[in-house]
Each structure stands twice: as structure tokens, then as C-alpha cells.
PDB file of C-alpha atoms in Angstrom:
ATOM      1  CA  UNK A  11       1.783   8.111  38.539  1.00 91.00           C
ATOM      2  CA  UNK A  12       5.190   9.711  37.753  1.00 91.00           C
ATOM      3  CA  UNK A  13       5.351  12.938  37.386  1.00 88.00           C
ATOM      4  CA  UNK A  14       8.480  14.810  35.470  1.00 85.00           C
ATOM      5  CA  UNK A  15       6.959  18.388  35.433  1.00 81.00           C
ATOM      6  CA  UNK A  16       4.057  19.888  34.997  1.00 77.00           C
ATOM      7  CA  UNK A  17       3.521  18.510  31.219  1.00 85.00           C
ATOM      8  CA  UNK A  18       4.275  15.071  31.737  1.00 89.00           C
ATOM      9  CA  UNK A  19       3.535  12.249  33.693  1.00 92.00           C
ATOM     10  CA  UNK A  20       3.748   8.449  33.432  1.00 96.00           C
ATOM     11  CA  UNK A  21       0.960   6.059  35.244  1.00 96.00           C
ATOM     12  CA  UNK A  22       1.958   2.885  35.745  1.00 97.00           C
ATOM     13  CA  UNK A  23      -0.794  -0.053  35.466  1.00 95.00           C
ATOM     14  CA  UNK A  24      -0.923  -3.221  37.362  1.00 92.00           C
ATOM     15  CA  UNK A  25       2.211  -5.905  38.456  1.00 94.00           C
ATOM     16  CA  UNK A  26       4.760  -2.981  36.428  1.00 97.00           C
ATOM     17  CA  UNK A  27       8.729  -3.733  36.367  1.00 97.00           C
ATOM     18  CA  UNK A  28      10.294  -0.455  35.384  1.00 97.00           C
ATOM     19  CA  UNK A  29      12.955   1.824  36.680  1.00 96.00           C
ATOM     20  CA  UNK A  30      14.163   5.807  35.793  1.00 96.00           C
ATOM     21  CA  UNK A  31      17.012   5.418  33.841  1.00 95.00           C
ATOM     22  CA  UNK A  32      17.715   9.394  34.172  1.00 91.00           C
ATOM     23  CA  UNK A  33      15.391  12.164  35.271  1.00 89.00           C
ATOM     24  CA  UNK A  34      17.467  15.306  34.029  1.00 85.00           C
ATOM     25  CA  UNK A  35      15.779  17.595  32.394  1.00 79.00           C
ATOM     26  CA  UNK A  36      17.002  17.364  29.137  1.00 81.00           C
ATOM     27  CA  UNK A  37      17.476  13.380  29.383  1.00 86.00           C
ATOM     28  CA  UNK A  38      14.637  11.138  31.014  1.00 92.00           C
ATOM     29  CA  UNK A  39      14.113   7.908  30.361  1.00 95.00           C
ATOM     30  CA  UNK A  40      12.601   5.218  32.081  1.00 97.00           C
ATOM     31  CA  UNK A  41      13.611   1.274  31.007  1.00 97.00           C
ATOM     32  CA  UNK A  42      10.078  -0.636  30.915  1.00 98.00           C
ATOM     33  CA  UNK A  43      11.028  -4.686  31.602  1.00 97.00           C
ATOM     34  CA  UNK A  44       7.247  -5.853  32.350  1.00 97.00           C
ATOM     35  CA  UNK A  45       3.647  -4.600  32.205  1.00 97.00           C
ATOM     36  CA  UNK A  46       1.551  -1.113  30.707  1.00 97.00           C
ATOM     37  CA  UNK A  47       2.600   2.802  31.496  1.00 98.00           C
ATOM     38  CA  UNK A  48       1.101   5.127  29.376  1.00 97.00           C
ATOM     39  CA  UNK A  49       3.098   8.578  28.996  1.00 96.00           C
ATOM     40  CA  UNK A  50       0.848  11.487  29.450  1.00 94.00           C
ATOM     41  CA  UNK A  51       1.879  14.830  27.709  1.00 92.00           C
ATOM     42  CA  UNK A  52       0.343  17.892  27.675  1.00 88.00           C
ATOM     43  CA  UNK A  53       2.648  20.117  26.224  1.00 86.00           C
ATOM     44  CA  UNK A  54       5.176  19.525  23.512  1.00 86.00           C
ATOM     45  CA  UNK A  55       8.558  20.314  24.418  1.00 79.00           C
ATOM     46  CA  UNK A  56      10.243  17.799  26.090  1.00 83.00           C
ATOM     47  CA  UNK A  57      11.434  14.366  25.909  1.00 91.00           C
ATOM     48  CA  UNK A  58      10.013  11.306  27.412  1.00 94.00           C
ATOM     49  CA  UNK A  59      11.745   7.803  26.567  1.00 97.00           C
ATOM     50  CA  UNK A  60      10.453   4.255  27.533  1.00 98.00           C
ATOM     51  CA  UNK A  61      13.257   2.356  26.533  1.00 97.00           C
ATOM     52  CA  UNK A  62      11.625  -2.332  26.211  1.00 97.00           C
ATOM     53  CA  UNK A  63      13.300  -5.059  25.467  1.00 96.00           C
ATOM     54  CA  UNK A  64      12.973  -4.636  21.777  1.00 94.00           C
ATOM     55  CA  UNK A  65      12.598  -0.879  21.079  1.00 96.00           C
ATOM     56  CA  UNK A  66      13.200   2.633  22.767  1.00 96.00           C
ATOM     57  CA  UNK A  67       9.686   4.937  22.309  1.00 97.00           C
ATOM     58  CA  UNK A  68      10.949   9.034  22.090  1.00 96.00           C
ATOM     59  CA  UNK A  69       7.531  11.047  23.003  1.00 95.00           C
ATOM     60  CA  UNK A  70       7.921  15.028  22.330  1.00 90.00           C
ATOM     61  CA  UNK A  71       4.572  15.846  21.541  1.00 92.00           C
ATOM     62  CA  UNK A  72       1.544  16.353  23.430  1.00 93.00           C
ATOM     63  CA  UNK A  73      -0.428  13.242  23.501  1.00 94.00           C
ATOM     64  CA  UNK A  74      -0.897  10.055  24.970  1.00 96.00           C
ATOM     65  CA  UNK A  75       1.443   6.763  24.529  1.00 97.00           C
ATOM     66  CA  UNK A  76       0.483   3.539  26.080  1.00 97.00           C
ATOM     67  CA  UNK A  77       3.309   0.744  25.692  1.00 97.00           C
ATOM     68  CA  UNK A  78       3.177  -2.636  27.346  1.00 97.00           C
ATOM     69  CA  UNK A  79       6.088  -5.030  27.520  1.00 97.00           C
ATOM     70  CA  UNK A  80       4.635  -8.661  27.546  1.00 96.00           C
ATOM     71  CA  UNK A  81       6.204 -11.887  29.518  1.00 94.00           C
ATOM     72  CA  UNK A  82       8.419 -12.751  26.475  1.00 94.00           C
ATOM     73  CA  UNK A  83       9.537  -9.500  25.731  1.00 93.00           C
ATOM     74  CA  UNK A  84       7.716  -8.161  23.249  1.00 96.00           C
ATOM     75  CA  UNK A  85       6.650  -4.659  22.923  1.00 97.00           C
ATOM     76  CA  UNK A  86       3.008  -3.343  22.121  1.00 97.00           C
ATOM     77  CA  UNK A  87       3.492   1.098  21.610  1.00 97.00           C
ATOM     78  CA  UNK A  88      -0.031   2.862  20.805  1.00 97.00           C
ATOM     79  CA  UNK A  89      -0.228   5.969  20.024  1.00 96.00           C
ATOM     80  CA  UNK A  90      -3.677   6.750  21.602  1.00 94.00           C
ATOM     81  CA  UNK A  91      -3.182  11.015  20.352  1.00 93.00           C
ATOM     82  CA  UNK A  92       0.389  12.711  19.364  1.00 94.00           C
ATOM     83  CA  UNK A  93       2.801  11.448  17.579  1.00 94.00           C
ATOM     84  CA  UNK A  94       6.456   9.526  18.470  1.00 96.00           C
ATOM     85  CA  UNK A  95       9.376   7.899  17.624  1.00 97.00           C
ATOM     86  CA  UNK A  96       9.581   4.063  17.750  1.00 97.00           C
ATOM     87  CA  UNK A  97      13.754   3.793  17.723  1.00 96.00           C
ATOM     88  CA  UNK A  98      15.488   0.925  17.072  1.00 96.00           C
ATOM     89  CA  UNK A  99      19.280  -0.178  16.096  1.00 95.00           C
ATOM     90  CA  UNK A 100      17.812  -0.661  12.372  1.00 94.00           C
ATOM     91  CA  UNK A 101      15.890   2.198  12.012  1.00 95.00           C
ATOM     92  CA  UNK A 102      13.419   4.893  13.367  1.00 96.00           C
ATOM     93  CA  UNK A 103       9.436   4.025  13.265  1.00 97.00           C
ATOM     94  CA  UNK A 104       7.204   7.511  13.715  1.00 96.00           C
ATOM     95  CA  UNK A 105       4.138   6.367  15.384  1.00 95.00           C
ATOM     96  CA  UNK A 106       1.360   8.375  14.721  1.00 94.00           C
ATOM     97  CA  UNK A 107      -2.616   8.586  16.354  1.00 93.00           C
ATOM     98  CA  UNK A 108      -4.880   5.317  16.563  1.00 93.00           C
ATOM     99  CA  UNK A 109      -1.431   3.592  15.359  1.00 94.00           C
ATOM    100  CA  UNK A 110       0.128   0.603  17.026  1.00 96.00           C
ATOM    101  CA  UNK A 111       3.601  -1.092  16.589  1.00 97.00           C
ATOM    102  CA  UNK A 112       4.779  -4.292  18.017  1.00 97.00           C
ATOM    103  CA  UNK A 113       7.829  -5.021  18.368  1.00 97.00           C
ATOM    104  CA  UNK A 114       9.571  -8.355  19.048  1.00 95.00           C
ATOM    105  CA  UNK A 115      13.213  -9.910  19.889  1.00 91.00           C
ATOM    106  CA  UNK A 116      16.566  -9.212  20.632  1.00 89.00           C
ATOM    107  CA  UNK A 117      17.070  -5.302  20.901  1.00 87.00           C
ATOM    108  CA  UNK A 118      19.882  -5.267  18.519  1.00 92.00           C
ATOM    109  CA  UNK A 119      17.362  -6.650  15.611  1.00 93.00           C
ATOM    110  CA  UNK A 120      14.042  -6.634  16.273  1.00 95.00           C
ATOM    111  CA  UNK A 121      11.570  -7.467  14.200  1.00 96.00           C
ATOM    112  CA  UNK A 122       8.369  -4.465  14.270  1.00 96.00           C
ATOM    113  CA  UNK A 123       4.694  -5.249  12.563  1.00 96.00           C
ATOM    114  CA  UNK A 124       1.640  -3.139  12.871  1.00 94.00           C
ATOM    115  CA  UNK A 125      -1.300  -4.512  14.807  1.00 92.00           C
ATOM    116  CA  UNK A 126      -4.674  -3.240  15.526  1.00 88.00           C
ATOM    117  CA  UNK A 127      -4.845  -0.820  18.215  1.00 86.00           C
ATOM    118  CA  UNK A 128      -5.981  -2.081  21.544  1.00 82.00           C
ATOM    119  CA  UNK A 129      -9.273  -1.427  22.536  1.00 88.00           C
ATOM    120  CA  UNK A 130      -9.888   1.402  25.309  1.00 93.00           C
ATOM    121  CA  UNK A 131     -10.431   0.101  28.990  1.00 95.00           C
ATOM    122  CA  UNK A 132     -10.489   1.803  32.825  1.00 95.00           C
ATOM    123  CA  UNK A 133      -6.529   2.370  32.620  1.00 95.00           C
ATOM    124  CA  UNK A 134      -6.942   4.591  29.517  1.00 94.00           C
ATOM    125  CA  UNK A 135     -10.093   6.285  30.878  1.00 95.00           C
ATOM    126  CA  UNK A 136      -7.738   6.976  34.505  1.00 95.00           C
ATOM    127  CA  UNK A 137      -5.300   8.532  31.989  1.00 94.00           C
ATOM    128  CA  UNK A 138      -7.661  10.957  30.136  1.00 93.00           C
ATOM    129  CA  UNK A 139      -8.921  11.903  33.591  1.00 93.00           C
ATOM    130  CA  UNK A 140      -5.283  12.596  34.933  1.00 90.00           C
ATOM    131  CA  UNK A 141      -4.942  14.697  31.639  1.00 90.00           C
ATOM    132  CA  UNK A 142      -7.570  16.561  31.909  1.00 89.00           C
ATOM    133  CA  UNK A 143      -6.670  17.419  35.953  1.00 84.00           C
ATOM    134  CA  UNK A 144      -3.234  18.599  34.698  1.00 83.00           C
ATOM    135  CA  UNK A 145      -4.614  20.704  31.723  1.00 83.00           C
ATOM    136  CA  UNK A 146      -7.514  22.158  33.937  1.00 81.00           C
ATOM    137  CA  UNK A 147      -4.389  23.265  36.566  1.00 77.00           C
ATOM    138  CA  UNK A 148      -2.340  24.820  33.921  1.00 77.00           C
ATOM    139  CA  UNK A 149      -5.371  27.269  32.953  1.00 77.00           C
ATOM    140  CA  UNK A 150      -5.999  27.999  36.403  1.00 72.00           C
ATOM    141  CA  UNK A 151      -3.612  30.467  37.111  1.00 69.00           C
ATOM    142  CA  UNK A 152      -1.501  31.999  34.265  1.00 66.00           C
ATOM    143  CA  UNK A 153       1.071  32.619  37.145  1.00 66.00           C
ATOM    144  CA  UNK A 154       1.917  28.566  37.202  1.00 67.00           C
ATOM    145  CA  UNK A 155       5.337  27.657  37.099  1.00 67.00           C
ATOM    146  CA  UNK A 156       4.793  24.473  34.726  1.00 66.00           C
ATOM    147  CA  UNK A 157       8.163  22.981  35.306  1.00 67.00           C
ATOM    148  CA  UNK A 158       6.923  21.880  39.472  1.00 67.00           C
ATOM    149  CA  UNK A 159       5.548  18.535  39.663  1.00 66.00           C
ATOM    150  CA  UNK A 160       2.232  18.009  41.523  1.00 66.00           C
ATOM    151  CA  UNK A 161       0.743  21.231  40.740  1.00 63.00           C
ATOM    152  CA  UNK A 162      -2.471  19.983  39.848  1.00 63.00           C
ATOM    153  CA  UNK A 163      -3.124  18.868  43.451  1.00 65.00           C
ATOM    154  CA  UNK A 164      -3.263  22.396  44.608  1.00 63.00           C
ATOM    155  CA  UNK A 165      -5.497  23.471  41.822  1.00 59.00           C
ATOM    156  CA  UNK A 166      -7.896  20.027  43.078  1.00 63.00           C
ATOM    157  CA  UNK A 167      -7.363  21.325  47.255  1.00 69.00           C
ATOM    158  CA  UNK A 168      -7.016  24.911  46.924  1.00 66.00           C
ATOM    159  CA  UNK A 169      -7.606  28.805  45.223  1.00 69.00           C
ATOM    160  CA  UNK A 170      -5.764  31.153  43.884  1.00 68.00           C
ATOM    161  CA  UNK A 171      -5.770  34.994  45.246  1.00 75.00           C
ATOM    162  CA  UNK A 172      -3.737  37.956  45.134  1.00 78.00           C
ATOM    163  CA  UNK A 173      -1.416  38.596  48.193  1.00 82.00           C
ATOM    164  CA  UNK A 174      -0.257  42.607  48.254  1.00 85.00           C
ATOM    165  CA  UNK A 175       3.293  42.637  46.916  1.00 80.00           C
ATOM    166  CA  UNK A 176       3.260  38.998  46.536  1.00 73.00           C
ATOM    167  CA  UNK A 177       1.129  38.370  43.700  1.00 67.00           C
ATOM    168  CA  UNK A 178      -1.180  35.920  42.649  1.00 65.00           C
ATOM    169  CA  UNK A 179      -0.524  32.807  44.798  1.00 63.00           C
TER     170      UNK A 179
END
């Protein structure tokens, strides 16, 4: 797991070949060359991007986006909740809940199809679970700074308390 802030992570499932691209704030984007992530957001606001072989996926709402590049290069993007953009040189695809695109071919024409979405197994049940962790953090303490990665481990190993001219901490 990957996580960019307190909103959004991405988990990374078995024999992955992916690298961040950029991790500024206003710019992150990971390239996604073999295997499943699924981007985990639990906030809208920012931008995630997944950028395959045959298409570039823009998440900016809350909701879950599972995408799997297979060993010839085509791209399977599910939309398990939220909505996002499927880009590609032709045009832009919005991808909405329970909806699946696959992509396939050279990047600067690919051909895109719908397909049935894939059924849910242990990776997308880990995801909901890492979801819920981060959601159950953020109402923990109104006094969260959302924007620190890995703040759901202290919520998980810790409490929070008042400290006299400190605050709540």
C-alpha cells in the first residue's frame, strides 16, 4: 500500500511492475506496466493518475478504482464506487460505478470496449478493509491533519487525549 495523504492510497496486488511518475501534490501519477492496484479514495479532492500501456485513468472522486495491465498490454479499469476519467489521445471515457473499460494497443490509438465487471475476490475485500481503517481514523479525532500519510496506524495503536495548552493529541 501507497499512501499519498490521508485520502488516498494505492495497494498493489501480486507480481506488480509500476513506478511514481510524480508525487507532488497537485500532480501524482503512477505508470502501471504489469499486474492489479486499486486506488483507494476517501475524499474527493485530489488527483490520482495510473497512467497503462493503452490509457491514463484520472480518479478525483471518492471511490474505489481497480485497473490491471495484462501480459500484452491491455488495460482492464473498474470502477468498483466513484466515478473517473478513462483518458486517451482520441478522447476522454468517464467511468462510472459497477462499470468496466478495457482498453487495448498502442497508446497513441487504442482501441476501448466495455466488458463485464470482474467479479469481487480477497484483493477487493483487503481494499474495503483498508478503506474503512482510513475513514474510521479520519472520524477519530476532528483535530487530524488529513494531508499526513499513515495516520490511520495511530488511530489502530493508540488514543487521543487532551494535553494542557497542547490540545487534543
Amino acid at each position: 500500500e501507497l499512501q499519498f495523504d490521508g485520502y488516498t492510497a494505492v495497494r498493489l496486488s501480486r507480481n506488480v511492475q509500476a513506478r511514481i511518475a510524480s508525487n507532488d501534490l497537485d500532480n501524482r501519477k503512477m505508470q502501471l506496466a504489469r499486474g492489479t492496484v486499486e486506488i483507494g479514495m476517501v475524499h474527493d479532492g485530489q488527483v490520482m493518475q495510473i497512467d497503462t500501456p493503452s490509457a491514463s485513468v484520472r480518479a478525483h472522486r471518492a471511490g474505489d478504482y481497480r485497473i490491471s495491465v495484462a501480459s500484452d498490454g491491455s488495460s482492464r479499469i473498474t470502477a468498483r464506487r466513484g466515478t473517473a476519467d478513462v483518458v486517451t489521445p482520441q478522447r476522454t471515457y468517464t467511468l462510472d460505478t459497477s462499470r468496466t473499460l478495457i482498453a487495448r494497443g498502442s497508446a497513441s490509438h487504442p482501441m476501448i470496449s466495455d466488458a463485464p465487471q470482474a467479479a469481487l475476490d480477497a484483493f477487493d475485500e483487503f481494499n474495503a478493509q483498508r478503506d474503512g481503517a482510513m475513514v474510521a481514523a479520519l472520524n477519530a479525532s476532528p483535530n487530524l491533519n488529513p494531508n499526513i500519510a499513515g495516520y490511520d496506524d495511530l488511530n489502530a495503536y493508540g488514543r487521543w487525549q487532551a494535553i494542557a495548552g497542547y490540545g487534543e493529541s
